[in-house]
């Protein structure tokens, strides 16, 4: 399955994931402390430089990942133009775009395996209740079954269309959930037969 | 133990699958993502604890960079967008929805609808609205007006969560773990 990690290698790819995540946390806290649009724009420069430094393909990818933000920017723009507090609106919009772009930058430059390693380290104190092996197995199972269940939902919808001129719509939901439940029972039996989930 | 683990993992995958499949027209021509419905179902079908864990696992997968949110969104960036409060509220919503189904003796249809209203709307909005207020620098009142945009879709999902839970209870009584 596709991940959001960029195939374009940047120097950021070589930094340890933990360092990037800590830097992101500090940076986001800083963004929320700043109030003036000028200061926010200045704080956003390093992120912009890093994105632009990755080349055109990398920057286009980063731009696409910001697209879901537009409805919120529109709401903020309309709201603040109507209330006459345009400068505040600019600050809110800038903070939003920069914070999301910075977080996306970390996602784009960190491999899935490195992220999973961080999760395992963070979950280490939970070992008595949640053995790391069990967590790793749950993550792997979920990732493996996303395409399986997507395919199943598509099949159920196609089977419905073969029998009815109307769209399947919500009627796929119950069979899809049943498919997930049945798969879960079978995988559980398969795991038990192979010595359990550890 | 294996059963718990596989049910959690498979329902995590189901939430993702419901977001990936495009264009589920839930009601006449209104394209609504079935994703938050998946969250409600985790609670009403798997029960409080397993449901919350399935949703939590889903959020972990999104955070580590898998594009599993509807529209192919994912990564750490989504936790800096205005609806972040709703994401944080998802596991709690599933837990409360599951708790209602577990602790009431209503028929599955009504129990699941009550659970979905209390968990999937009441509890979820209690997280989502303050989140939106902080991210957009608005007052709680102003943020709740904005959140009303989600309400019609969520009301439809409540009804569907009831019917789907009832259908599962009828087809596989043993699989309705919230009532087992």
PDB file of N, CA, C and O in Angstrom, chain B residues 10 25 27 46 51 94 98-99 108 117 135 156 171:
ATOM      1  N   UNK B  10      -8.959  -6.033  12.616  1.00  0.00           N
ATOM      2  CA  UNK B  10      -9.833  -6.081  11.440  1.00  0.00           C
ATOM      3  C   UNK B  10     -10.797  -4.895  11.409  1.00  0.00           C
ATOM      4  O   UNK B  10     -11.128  -4.375  10.343  1.00  0.00           O
ATOM      5  N   UNK B  25     -22.990   6.774  -1.271  1.00  0.00           N
ATOM      6  CA  UNK B  25     -24.073   7.735  -1.066  1.00  0.00           C
ATOM      7  C   UNK B  25     -24.942   7.210   0.058  1.00  0.00           C
ATOM      8  O   UNK B  25     -25.739   6.311  -0.126  1.00  0.00           O
ATOM      9  N   UNK B  27     -27.279   8.770   1.807  1.00  0.00           N
ATOM     10  CA  UNK B  27     -28.680   9.131   1.616  1.00  0.00           C
ATOM     11  C   UNK B  27     -28.756   9.822   0.277  1.00  0.00           C
ATOM     12  O   UNK B  27     -27.760  10.337  -0.204  1.00  0.00           O
ATOM     13  N   UNK B  46     -18.051  -4.037  18.733  1.00  0.00           N
ATOM     14  CA  UNK B  46     -16.971  -4.681  19.490  1.00  0.00           C
ATOM     15  C   UNK B  46     -17.085  -4.442  20.989  1.00  0.00           C
ATOM     16  O   UNK B  46     -16.438  -5.128  21.778  1.00  0.00           O
ATOM     17  N   UNK B  51     -13.551  -1.658  21.074  1.00  0.00           N
ATOM     18  CA  UNK B  51     -13.891  -0.620  20.109  1.00  0.00           C
ATOM     19  C   UNK B  51     -12.938   0.557  20.206  1.00  0.00           C
ATOM     20  O   UNK B  51     -12.421   1.040  19.194  1.00  0.00           O
ATOM     21  N   UNK B  94     -16.062   5.953  20.608  1.00  0.00           N
ATOM     22  CA  UNK B  94     -16.298   4.516  20.423  1.00  0.00           C
ATOM     23  C   UNK B  94     -16.475   3.835  21.773  1.00  0.00           C
ATOM     24  O   UNK B  94     -17.335   2.971  21.943  1.00  0.00           O
ATOM     25  N   UNK B  98     -19.872   1.993  22.934  1.00  0.00           N
ATOM     26  CA  UNK B  98     -19.823   0.591  23.312  1.00  0.00           C
ATOM     27  C   UNK B  98     -20.379   0.366  24.706  1.00  0.00           C
ATOM     28  O   UNK B  98     -21.099  -0.601  24.957  1.00  0.00           O
ATOM     29  N   UNK B  99     -20.061   1.286  25.601  1.00  0.00           N
ATOM     30  CA  UNK B  99     -20.522   1.177  26.985  1.00  0.00           C
ATOM     31  C   UNK B  99     -22.043   1.198  27.046  1.00  0.00           C
ATOM     32  O   UNK B  99     -22.660   0.424  27.789  1.00  0.00           O
ATOM     33  N   UNK B 108     -30.841  -4.362  20.258  1.00  0.00           N
ATOM     34  CA  UNK B 108     -29.619  -3.836  19.625  1.00  0.00           C
ATOM     35  C   UNK B 108     -29.835  -2.575  18.799  1.00  0.00           C
ATOM     36  O   UNK B 108     -29.028  -1.650  18.852  1.00  0.00           O
ATOM     37  N   UNK B 117     -25.608   8.194  19.422  1.00  0.00           N
ATOM     38  CA  UNK B 117     -25.926   9.605  19.704  1.00  0.00           C
ATOM     39  C   UNK B 117     -25.058  10.115  20.848  1.00  0.00           C
ATOM     40  O   UNK B 117     -24.425  11.170  20.750  1.00  0.00           O
ATOM     41  N   UNK B 135      -7.904  25.764  17.347  1.00  0.00           N
ATOM     42  CA  UNK B 135      -7.174  25.828  16.085  1.00  0.00           C
ATOM     43  C   UNK B 135      -7.546  27.057  15.263  1.00  0.00           C
ATOM     44  O   UNK B 135      -6.717  27.601  14.548  1.00  0.00           O
ATOM     45  N   UNK B 156     -27.619  11.054  10.286  1.00  0.00           N
ATOM     46  CA  UNK B 156     -27.874   9.927   9.377  1.00  0.00           C
ATOM     47  C   UNK B 156     -27.053   8.720   9.809  1.00  0.00           C
ATOM     48  O   UNK B 156     -27.528   7.587   9.844  1.00  0.00           O
ATOM     49  N   UNK B 171     -27.600 -11.638  12.148  1.00  0.00           N
ATOM     50  CA  UNK B 171     -26.884 -12.602  11.313  1.00  0.00           C
ATOM     51  C   UNK B 171     -25.890 -13.432  12.128  1.00  0.00           C
ATOM     52  O   UNK B 171     -25.718 -14.615  11.883  1.00  0.00           O
TER      53      UNK B 171
END
